[in-house]
Tab-separated table of C-alpha atoms in Angstrom:
chain	number	residue	atom	x	y	z
A	1	MET	CA	21.159	9.176	8.414
A	2	ASN	CA	20.757	6.096	8.478
A	3	HIS	CA	23.497	5.473	5.583
A	4	LEU	CA	23.133	1.404	3.461
A	5	ALA	CA	25.317	-0.069	2.277
A	6	PRO	CA	27.004	2.364	-1.159
A	7	ILE	CA	26.612	1.953	-4.511
A	8	THR	CA	28.624	0.482	-7.058
A	9	THR	CA	26.383	-1.384	-9.750
A	10	TYR	CA	22.039	0.028	-9.158
A	11	GLY	CA	20.240	0.906	-6.201
A	12	CYS	CA	17.993	3.631	-5.754
A	13	ILE	CA	19.012	7.165	-3.742
A	14	ALA	CA	16.508	9.249	-1.468
A	15	GLU	CA	16.205	10.862	1.688
A	16	HIS	CA	14.712	8.349	3.553
A	17	LEU	CA	14.021	4.964	2.137
A	18	GLY	CA	12.878	3.003	5.453
A	19	HIS	CA	9.839	1.620	3.896
A	20	SER	CA	10.702	1.061	0.176
A	21	PHE	CA	9.485	-1.779	-1.686
A	22	SER	CA	12.080	-0.950	-4.926
A	23	GLY	CA	14.859	-3.350	-3.197
A	24	GLU	CA	12.255	-6.213	-2.825
A	25	ILE	CA	11.085	-5.782	-6.322
A	26	HIS	CA	13.630	-5.267	-7.925
A	27	ARG	CA	15.440	-8.918	-6.243
A	28	LEU	CA	12.152	-10.429	-7.793
A	29	LEU	CA	12.498	-8.471	-11.239
A	30	SER	CA	16.898	-9.965	-11.036
A	31	GLN	CA	15.492	-13.620	-9.844
A	32	ALA	CA	13.317	-13.652	-12.526
A	33	LEU	CA	15.858	-12.450	-15.389
A	34	ALA	CA	18.332	-14.715	-13.987
A	35	ALA	CA	15.981	-17.945	-14.315
A	36	LYS	CA	16.237	-17.263	-18.407
A	37	ASP	CA	19.762	-16.406	-18.350
A	38	ASP	CA	21.633	-15.604	-15.217
A	39	ARG	CA	23.844	-12.942	-17.273
A	40	LEU	CA	20.926	-10.531	-16.328
A	41	ALA	CA	21.268	-11.627	-12.913
A	42	TYR	CA	21.937	-7.393	-10.330
A	43	GLN	CA	21.910	-6.280	-6.879
A	44	TYR	CA	20.244	-3.931	-6.292
A	45	HIS	CA	21.525	-1.443	-3.974
A	46	LEU	CA	19.353	0.721	-1.253
A	47	GLN	CA	21.293	4.048	0.286
A	48	GLU	CA	20.034	7.395	1.790
A	49	LEU	CA	21.574	10.666	1.532
A	50	ARG	CA	20.799	14.027	2.908
A	51	PRO	CA	20.479	17.396	0.988
A	52	ASP	CA	24.168	17.950	-0.005
A	53	GLU	CA	25.882	14.504	0.334
A	54	VAL	CA	23.124	14.938	-3.235
A	55	GLU	CA	25.844	16.670	-6.085
A	56	GLY	CA	28.342	14.801	-4.436
A	57	PHE	CA	27.190	11.451	-4.985
A	58	PHE	CA	26.260	12.832	-8.563
A	59	ARG	CA	30.009	13.676	-9.143
A	60	ARG	CA	31.690	10.179	-8.331
A	61	ARG	CA	29.837	9.094	-10.124
A	62	ALA	CA	29.989	5.483	-8.488
A	63	PHE	CA	27.093	3.315	-10.445
A	64	CYS	CA	26.282	1.647	-13.004
A	65	GLY	CA	22.466	3.160	-13.055
A	66	ILE	CA	20.617	4.493	-10.068
A	67	ASN	CA	16.190	5.408	-9.430
A	68	ILE	CA	15.286	8.812	-7.813
A	69	THR	CA	12.911	9.569	-4.916
A	70	ILE	CA	11.309	11.411	-3.190
A	71	PRO	CA	12.393	14.604	-2.658
A	72	TYR	CA	15.613	14.401	-5.509
A	73	LYS	CA	13.121	13.944	-9.084
A	74	GLN	CA	13.618	17.805	-10.261
A	75	VAL	CA	16.690	18.165	-8.303
A	76	ILE	CA	19.515	16.356	-10.264
A	77	ILE	CA	19.123	17.078	-13.065
A	78	PRO	CA	21.746	19.978	-13.889
A	79	MET	CA	23.316	17.437	-12.336
A	80	LEU	CA	22.672	15.292	-15.801
A	81	ASP	CA	24.734	15.080	-19.003
A	82	GLU	CA	21.778	14.716	-21.198
A	83	LEU	CA	18.090	13.507	-20.536
A	84	THR	CA	15.423	11.631	-22.870
A	85	ASP	CA	12.571	13.756	-24.108
A	86	VAL	CA	10.188	11.730	-21.568
A	87	ALA	CA	12.218	13.036	-19.078
A	88	ARG	CA	11.733	16.663	-20.814
A	89	ASP	CA	9.329	17.319	-21.387
A	90	ILE	CA	7.962	16.585	-18.045
A	91	GLY	CA	10.628	18.074	-16.024
A	92	ALA	CA	11.147	15.243	-13.786
A	93	VAL	CA	13.637	12.660	-13.723
A	94	ASN	CA	13.824	8.864	-11.694
A	95	THR	CA	16.766	6.791	-13.532
A	96	VAL	CA	20.011	8.187	-14.490
A	97	VAL	CA	22.184	5.171	-16.643
A	98	ASN	CA	25.373	5.747	-16.479
A	99	ARG	CA	27.293	5.645	-19.873
A	100	ASP	CA	30.458	5.701	-20.346
A	101	GLY	CA	31.083	8.582	-17.816
A	102	ARG	CA	27.652	10.582	-19.362
A	103	LEU	CA	25.195	10.413	-16.789
A	104	ILE	CA	21.288	10.214	-18.908
A	105	GLY	CA	17.541	10.808	-17.178
A	106	ASP	CA	14.945	9.490	-17.529
A	107	ASN	CA	12.243	9.141	-17.042
A	108	THR	CA	10.607	5.461	-16.651
A	109	ASP	CA	7.348	7.213	-13.753
A	110	PHE	CA	5.591	7.680	-17.312
A	111	TYR	CA	5.463	3.729	-18.688
A	112	GLY	CA	4.687	3.032	-15.292
A	113	MET	CA	1.806	5.308	-14.931
A	114	ARG	CA	0.596	3.866	-17.756
A	115	TYR	CA	0.567	0.722	-16.826
A	116	LEU	CA	-0.947	1.264	-14.096
A	117	LEU	CA	-4.631	2.796	-16.315
A	118	PHE	CA	-4.000	-0.300	-19.173
A	119	GLY	CA	-4.785	-2.392	-15.683
A	120	ALA	CA	-7.676	-1.006	-13.903
A	121	ASN	CA	-9.236	0.003	-17.149
A	122	ILE	CA	-9.145	3.588	-17.225
A	123	ASP	CA	-9.279	5.278	-20.287
A	124	LEU	CA	-8.517	8.928	-20.249
A	125	SER	CA	-9.513	9.154	-24.148
A	126	GLU	CA	-12.098	12.199	-24.298
A	127	LYS	CA	-12.022	12.294	-19.943
A	128	LYS	CA	-12.235	15.325	-17.897
A	129	VAL	CA	-8.859	14.457	-15.747
A	130	LEU	CA	-8.519	15.674	-12.335
A	131	ILE	CA	-4.755	15.471	-10.706
A	132	PHE	CA	-3.817	16.213	-7.284
A	133	GLY	CA	-0.066	17.591	-6.851
A	134	THR	CA	2.158	19.667	-8.436
A	135	GLY	CA	5.854	17.679	-8.343
A	136	GLY	CA	6.964	15.530	-10.246
A	137	THR	CA	4.819	12.067	-10.092
A	138	SER	CA	1.692	14.876	-11.422
A	139	ASN	CA	4.319	15.399	-14.592
A	140	THR	CA	3.712	12.278	-15.457
A	141	ALA	CA	0.640	11.877	-14.724
A	142	PHE	CA	-0.137	14.976	-17.278
A	143	ALA	CA	2.522	13.721	-19.175
A	144	VAL	CA	0.096	10.582	-19.925
A	145	ALA	CA	-2.939	12.192	-19.615
A	146	LYS	CA	-2.222	13.462	-22.398
A	147	HIS	CA	-1.053	10.667	-23.737
A	148	GLY	CA	-3.968	9.400	-23.348
A	149	GLY	CA	-5.990	11.511	-25.281
A	150	ALA	CA	-7.644	13.047	-22.606
A	151	LYS	CA	-9.603	15.770	-23.528
A	152	GLN	CA	-9.360	18.747	-20.426
A	153	ILE	CA	-6.401	18.546	-17.447
A	154	LEU	CA	-6.421	20.198	-14.819
A	155	LYS	CA	-3.384	20.196	-11.516
A	156	PHE	CA	-5.166	20.730	-8.069
A	157	SER	CA	-2.883	22.130	-5.584
A	158	ARG	CA	-3.076	23.658	-2.226
A	159	THR	CA	-1.221	26.625	-2.388
A	160	ALA	CA	-2.806	27.300	-6.754
A	161	ARG	CA	0.823	27.464	-7.984
A	162	ASP	CA	2.861	26.702	-10.624
A	163	GLY	CA	-0.056	26.885	-12.953
A	164	ALA	CA	-1.963	24.637	-10.787
A	165	LEU	CA	-6.515	25.382	-9.761
A	166	SER	CA	-6.922	25.329	-6.105
A	167	TYR	CA	-8.610	22.730	-3.637
A	168	ASP	CA	-11.141	25.545	-3.360
A	169	ASP	CA	-11.922	25.761	-6.932
A	170	LEU	CA	-12.802	21.687	-6.919
A	171	PRO	CA	-17.066	22.483	-6.127
A	172	LEU	CA	-16.452	23.944	-9.889
A	173	HIS	CA	-15.707	21.064	-11.045
A	174	THR	CA	-17.728	18.115	-9.940
A	175	ASP	CA	-17.861	16.592	-14.041
A	176	ALA	CA	-15.006	14.930	-14.086
A	177	ASP	CA	-14.535	11.680	-15.217
A	178	VAL	CA	-11.138	10.231	-13.157
A	179	ILE	CA	-9.673	11.943	-10.230
A	180	ILE	CA	-5.547	10.401	-10.563
A	181	ASN	CA	-3.909	11.938	-6.469
A	182	THR	CA	0.142	11.404	-7.179
A	183	THR	CA	0.294	14.132	-3.057
A	184	PRO	CA	1.596	11.837	0.269
A	185	ALA	CA	-2.428	12.554	1.697
A	186	GLY	CA	-2.479	9.697	2.367
A	187	MET	CA	-0.214	7.734	2.018
A	188	TYR	CA	1.546	5.366	5.467
A	189	PRO	CA	2.315	6.561	8.190
A	190	ASN	CA	-0.947	8.801	8.148
A	191	ASP	CA	-2.654	6.236	6.462
A	192	GLU	CA	-6.379	8.566	7.673
A	193	GLY	CA	-5.028	11.169	4.870
A	194	CYS	CA	-7.413	12.272	1.372
A	195	PRO	CA	-6.775	14.757	-0.791
A	196	LEU	CA	-10.243	15.184	-0.604
A	197	PRO	CA	-10.491	19.405	0.548
A	198	GLU	CA	-13.097	18.396	4.217
A	199	GLY	CA	-17.089	18.767	2.686
A	200	LEU	CA	-16.720	17.046	-0.770
A	201	THR	CA	-17.290	13.399	-1.483
A	202	LEU	CA	-16.715	10.662	-4.360
A	203	ALA	CA	-19.862	11.263	-4.553
A	204	ASP	CA	-20.125	14.267	-5.772
A	205	PHE	CA	-19.206	13.771	-8.786
A	206	PRO	CA	-20.993	11.381	-10.799
A	207	ALA	CA	-20.342	11.383	-13.614
A	208	LEU	CA	-15.923	9.720	-12.277
A	209	CYS	CA	-15.554	6.735	-14.428
A	210	GLY	CA	-11.803	6.586	-12.482
A	211	VAL	CA	-9.045	7.118	-9.277
A	212	VAL	CA	-6.180	6.252	-9.267
A	213	ASP	CA	-3.480	7.315	-6.399
A	214	ALA	CA	-0.129	6.638	-6.682
A	215	ILE	CA	0.526	5.604	-3.492
A	216	TYR	CA	1.376	2.158	-2.399
A	217	HIS	CA	1.779	2.010	1.180
A	218	PRO	CA	-1.408	1.597	2.629
A	219	LEU	CA	-2.045	-1.121	-0.200
A	220	ARG	CA	-6.170	1.256	-0.576
A	221	THR	CA	-5.797	4.895	0.559
A	222	GLU	CA	-8.674	6.235	1.796
A	223	LEU	CA	-9.856	7.578	-1.150
A	224	ILE	CA	-9.274	4.008	-3.354
A	225	MET	CA	-11.512	2.910	-1.036
A	226	ALA	CA	-14.275	5.308	-0.918
A	227	ALA	CA	-13.986	5.314	-5.297
A	228	ARG	CA	-14.431	1.301	-4.557
A	229	GLN	CA	-17.490	1.323	-1.976
A	230	LEU	CA	-18.978	3.702	-4.817
A	231	GLY	CA	-18.295	0.251	-7.841
A	232	ILE	CA	-15.694	2.835	-9.302
A	233	PRO	CA	-12.513	1.278	-11.002
A	234	ALA	CA	-9.989	2.795	-8.826
A	235	THR	CA	-5.683	1.591	-8.333
A	236	GLY	CA	-3.177	2.097	-5.272
A	237	GLY	CA	0.115	2.626	-6.990
A	238	LEU	CA	1.876	-0.682	-6.435
A	239	PRO	CA	1.570	-2.349	-10.090
A	240	MET	CA	3.108	1.412	-11.174
A	241	LEU	CA	5.717	0.551	-9.066
A	242	VAL	CA	6.086	-2.738	-10.404
A	243	ALA	CA	5.880	-1.432	-14.389
A	244	GLN	CA	8.351	1.089	-13.497
A	245	ALA	CA	11.457	-0.606	-11.652
A	246	ALA	CA	11.182	-3.135	-15.337
A	247	ALA	CA	10.933	-0.533	-17.635
A	248	ALA	CA	14.582	1.317	-15.491
A	249	THR	CA	15.964	-2.698	-15.287
A	250	GLU	CA	16.218	-2.271	-19.162
A	251	ARG	CA	17.389	0.853	-19.561
A	252	PHE	CA	20.495	-0.691	-16.620
A	253	LEU	CA	20.696	-4.034	-18.667
A	254	ASP	CA	19.255	-2.921	-22.035
A	255	CYS	CA	17.508	-6.030	-21.940
A	256	THR	CA	13.860	-7.122	-22.251
A	257	VAL	CA	11.257	-7.600	-19.094
A	258	ASP	CA	8.379	-9.391	-20.501
A	259	ALA	CA	4.695	-8.408	-19.650
A	260	ALA	CA	4.028	-11.503	-18.021
A	261	ILE	CA	6.643	-11.184	-15.901
A	262	ILE	CA	6.018	-7.886	-14.133
A	263	ALA	CA	2.496	-9.804	-13.097
A	264	ASP	CA	3.471	-12.291	-11.553
A	265	VAL	CA	5.917	-9.546	-9.228
A	266	VAL	CA	3.265	-7.457	-8.469
A	267	GLU	CA	1.019	-10.287	-7.820
A	268	THR	CA	4.160	-11.301	-5.277
A	269	LEU	CA	4.347	-8.325	-3.504
A	270	GLN	CA	0.532	-7.765	-2.922
A	271	ARG	CA	0.469	-10.922	-0.908
A	272	GLN	CA	3.691	-10.473	0.365
A	273	LYS	CA	2.553	-6.993	1.220
A	274	GLU	CA	-1.544	-8.049	2.338
A	275	ASN	CA	-1.850	-8.535	6.531
A	276	ILE	CA	-3.358	-12.447	6.590
A	277	VAL	CA	-6.221	-10.165	9.204
A	278	LEU	CA	-8.689	-12.940	11.063
A	279	ILE	CA	-11.926	-12.270	12.858
A	280	GLY	CA	-14.087	-13.796	14.092
A	281	MET	CA	-15.598	-14.576	17.823
A	282	PRO	CA	-13.659	-15.312	21.395
A	283	GLY	CA	-12.476	-18.956	21.537
A	284	CYS	CA	-12.974	-19.488	17.766
A	285	GLY	CA	-9.387	-20.489	17.307
A	286	LYS	CA	-8.060	-17.149	15.107
A	287	THR	CA	-4.346	-16.925	18.114
A	288	THR	CA	-3.890	-20.131	17.360
A	289	VAL	CA	-4.622	-20.091	13.530
A	290	GLY	CA	-2.585	-17.202	14.101
A	291	ASN	CA	0.159	-18.313	16.017
A	292	LEU	CA	0.613	-21.234	13.115
A	293	LEU	CA	0.864	-19.180	9.804
A	294	SER	CA	3.099	-16.691	11.509
A	295	GLU	CA	5.344	-19.811	11.533
A	296	CYS	CA	5.112	-21.513	8.506
A	297	LEU	CA	4.738	-18.217	7.000
A	298	GLY	CA	7.617	-17.186	8.410
A	299	ARG	CA	5.297	-13.447	8.946
A	300	PRO	CA	4.729	-10.994	12.083
A	301	LEU	CA	2.270	-11.811	14.427
A	302	LEU	CA	0.649	-8.919	16.019
A	303	ASP	CA	-2.433	-10.067	18.984
A	304	THR	CA	-4.454	-6.787	19.604
A	305	ASP	CA	-5.483	-8.054	22.300
A	306	GLU	CA	-1.795	-8.331	23.525
A	307	ALA	CA	-1.548	-4.405	22.392
A	308	ILE	CA	-3.605	-3.942	25.129
A	309	ALA	CA	-2.688	-5.469	27.936
A	310	ARG	CA	0.488	-4.364	26.981
A	311	ARG	CA	-0.181	-0.851	27.698
A	312	VAL	CA	-2.965	-1.559	29.854
A	313	GLY	CA	-2.061	-5.095	32.234
A	314	SER	CA	-5.037	-6.858	32.021
A	315	VAL	CA	-7.727	-7.219	29.551
A	316	PRO	CA	-10.637	-8.383	31.677
A	317	ASP	CA	-8.986	-6.974	34.873
A	318	TYR	CA	-9.644	-3.305	32.585
A	319	LEU	CA	-13.091	-4.323	31.352
A	320	ARG	CA	-14.061	-5.009	34.094
A	321	ALA	CA	-13.734	-1.463	36.003
A	322	GLN	CA	-13.428	0.804	32.844
A	323	GLY	CA	-16.257	-0.779	30.920
A	324	GLU	CA	-17.016	-2.393	27.044
A	325	ALA	CA	-17.061	1.706	25.926
A	326	ALA	CA	-13.991	2.308	26.710
A	327	PHE	CA	-11.660	-0.717	26.715
A	328	ARG	CA	-12.902	-0.603	22.417
A	329	ASP	CA	-11.288	3.352	22.355
A	330	LEU	CA	-8.648	1.862	23.069
A	331	GLU	CA	-8.824	-0.930	20.791
A	332	ALA	CA	-9.556	1.726	18.346
A	333	ALA	CA	-6.515	3.050	19.061
A	334	VAL	CA	-4.367	0.145	19.132
A	335	ILE	CA	-5.551	-0.707	15.955
A	336	ARG	CA	-4.870	2.550	14.199
A	337	GLU	CA	-1.783	2.859	15.899
A	338	ASP	CA	0.151	-0.280	16.332
A	339	ILE	CA	-1.554	-2.772	13.756
A	340	ALA	CA	-3.836	-1.693	10.637
A	341	PRO	CA	0.037	-0.250	9.192
A	342	GLU	CA	1.205	-2.724	9.576
A	343	SER	CA	2.363	-4.577	6.092
A	344	GLY	CA	2.651	-7.878	4.881
A	345	VAL	CA	1.866	-10.275	8.879
A	346	ILE	CA	-0.350	-12.061	10.689
A	347	ILE	CA	-3.699	-9.909	12.768
A	348	ALA	CA	-5.274	-12.523	15.290
A	349	THR	CA	-8.197	-9.049	16.373
A	350	GLY	CA	-10.230	-9.657	19.606
A	351	GLY	CA	-13.791	-10.980	19.317
A	352	GLY	CA	-15.541	-7.947	18.906
A	353	ALA	CA	-12.396	-5.516	16.889
A	354	VAL	CA	-15.139	-4.909	14.042
A	355	LEU	CA	-17.705	-3.909	15.328
A	356	ARG	CA	-16.439	-0.061	15.226
A	357	ASP	CA	-16.841	0.799	11.042
A	358	GLU	CA	-12.840	2.938	11.772
A	359	ASN	CA	-11.454	-0.909	12.856
A	360	VAL	CA	-12.545	-2.060	9.458
A	361	ARG	CA	-11.831	0.584	7.633
A	362	ARG	CA	-8.331	0.130	8.768
A	363	LEU	CA	-8.085	-3.737	8.955
A	364	LYS	CA	-9.199	-3.422	5.329
A	365	ARG	CA	-5.994	-0.775	4.127
A	366	ASN	CA	-3.441	-3.441	4.257
A	367	GLY	CA	-5.623	-6.490	4.854
A	368	THR	CA	-7.845	-9.306	3.849
A	369	LEU	CA	-10.525	-9.551	6.280
A	370	VAL	CA	-10.548	-13.750	7.517
A	371	PHE	CA	-14.007	-15.003	9.160
A	372	LEU	CA	-12.957	-18.095	11.159
A	373	ASP	CA	-16.508	-19.423	11.216
A	374	ARG	CA	-16.717	-21.428	14.020
A	375	PRO	CA	-19.558	-22.433	15.190
A	376	LEU	CA	-21.737	-22.235	18.654
A	377	SER	CA	-20.861	-25.767	19.866
A	378	ALA	CA	-18.398	-25.960	19.054
A	379	LEU	CA	-17.181	-22.256	21.035
A	380	MET	CA	-16.457	-22.086	24.721
A	381	ALA	CA	-17.764	-19.651	27.701
A	382	THR	CA	-14.125	-18.352	29.631
A	383	PRO	CA	-13.667	-16.346	32.881
A	384	ASP	CA	-11.024	-14.318	31.389
A	385	ARG	CA	-13.557	-12.920	28.390
A	386	PRO	CA	-15.631	-11.017	30.955
A	387	LEU	CA	-17.480	-9.864	28.201
A	388	SER	CA	-18.454	-13.971	27.199
A	389	SER	CA	-17.812	-15.472	29.942
A	390	ASP	CA	-20.835	-17.282	30.742
A	391	PRO	CA	-22.804	-19.875	27.836
A	392	ASP	CA	-25.708	-17.046	27.695
A	393	ALA	CA	-23.557	-14.419	27.473
A	394	LEU	CA	-21.035	-16.929	24.589
A	395	ARG	CA	-24.545	-17.481	23.472
A	396	ARG	CA	-26.132	-13.670	23.267
A	397	ARG	CA	-22.653	-12.548	21.831
A	398	PHE	CA	-22.535	-15.334	19.113
A	399	GLU	CA	-25.588	-13.771	18.200
A	400	GLU	CA	-25.106	-10.387	17.755
A	401	ARG	CA	-21.962	-10.738	15.898
A	402	TYR	CA	-22.473	-13.873	13.485
A	403	ASP	CA	-24.031	-10.964	10.852
A	404	ARG	CA	-21.060	-8.145	11.227
A	405	TYR	CA	-18.573	-10.703	10.520
A	406	CYS	CA	-20.464	-12.099	7.468
A	407	ALA	CA	-20.635	-8.819	6.431
A	408	VAL	CA	-17.088	-7.217	6.818
A	409	ALA	CA	-15.622	-10.694	5.656
A	410	ASP	CA	-13.385	-10.800	1.987
A	411	VAL	CA	-12.916	-14.147	2.934
A	412	HIS	CA	-16.171	-16.707	5.009
A	413	LEU	CA	-14.088	-19.559	6.476
A	414	VAL	CA	-16.750	-22.273	7.528
A	415	VAL	CA	-14.603	-24.649	10.510
A	416	PRO	CA	-16.690	-27.526	10.190
A	417	ASP	CA	-16.307	-28.636	14.060
A	418	GLY	CA	-13.112	-31.453	14.809
A	419	GLU	CA	-11.618	-29.260	12.157
A	420	SER	CA	-7.610	-29.682	13.861
A	421	ALA	CA	-6.153	-26.174	13.391
A	422	GLU	CA	-3.236	-27.189	11.247
A	423	GLU	CA	-6.662	-27.802	9.254
A	424	THR	CA	-7.579	-24.617	8.951
A	425	VAL	CA	-4.295	-23.321	8.814
A	426	GLU	CA	-4.030	-25.088	5.215
A	427	ARG	CA	-6.595	-23.433	4.366
A	428	VAL	CA	-6.065	-20.491	4.848
A	429	ARG	CA	-3.347	-20.703	2.925
A	430	GLU	CA	-4.957	-21.743	-0.151
A	431	THR	CA	-6.089	-18.383	0.236
A	432	PHE	CA	-2.819	-16.329	-0.059
């Protein structure tokens, strides 16, 4: 197990923290607070602990304040001296403060979940709320729904334990107003997952006026994307993560974190984690622009054709030998396994990558699709591109794909003939 620096002031413990955003969030919070009062600057460390190390960690009490996440939010309760009312009601702890040797457990997830709902304009008053999952975050969602005046709150789980209903019972509750997912279904690295059982979709819930997913990686889960396609207000868990961290910081430092700071950190983190996905015709400049963006933003560049070449060698040779259908299957596998799950990167796609809906959906989970719309007259046919190796083939590909590029793009950037790659890069940067 990869143990990080021992916590001596503030930090976070969990069994696995390899993809945690907590360190970045607290760095941003510390910077914002220190800009107003340098006495509020603090260091925040991540520390992975095996289950057999947790009790000893709390016995040593070598910290001022810590956050706790999966799978220890409930395990640690007997190791504490005191619980706040919120933590006791929820039955889970995500924040512990050391006050003169006494360990006080709190649950700032409550405030994070409330912030998440408020930011998405999802009102629970007099609503029927379905909560997927029965863990600590599920208890938090239940407490927030109860506090928000929900008229009925039902929990669902695979095992139907602890008072929860089975997912098999969901067809009896399609009159629900709000769904809150607190399970890991759809969480990295299993991005394809969705908590809804097979055969049931959000379209089967005609009264839905809000969908919440506590997952923050990917930025948009399958559940959230499905809700937005139906025009249902929906939000992923990133704002909750920041808001609960801000509430924890208030307890650590006995200070107040302004709402404006929370909003700024959410926006900054969203921008940092969002992939910039360049789409468009072969020869439109995706790789050139991608390399320049990578240099000026300090982000890695992932090129789908290069990733394919690492698997099979020459892409043109593979296309000629195996045909386009086999190539598209391989391209989809590379996007699914090597490209789409990443965050905070630049992605240069092959010209036909967005022809398949599955690729578009995967790329949009963590990314914004930018269509580099260069006119046909500025594109050049080359023999190393078998599908557009001569002017007639290039024209046919342009006519076949143009409407598709327009339909799937989040940003449509018209690139005039004669515009330099550096100028295009500046216009892309303005978007982000």
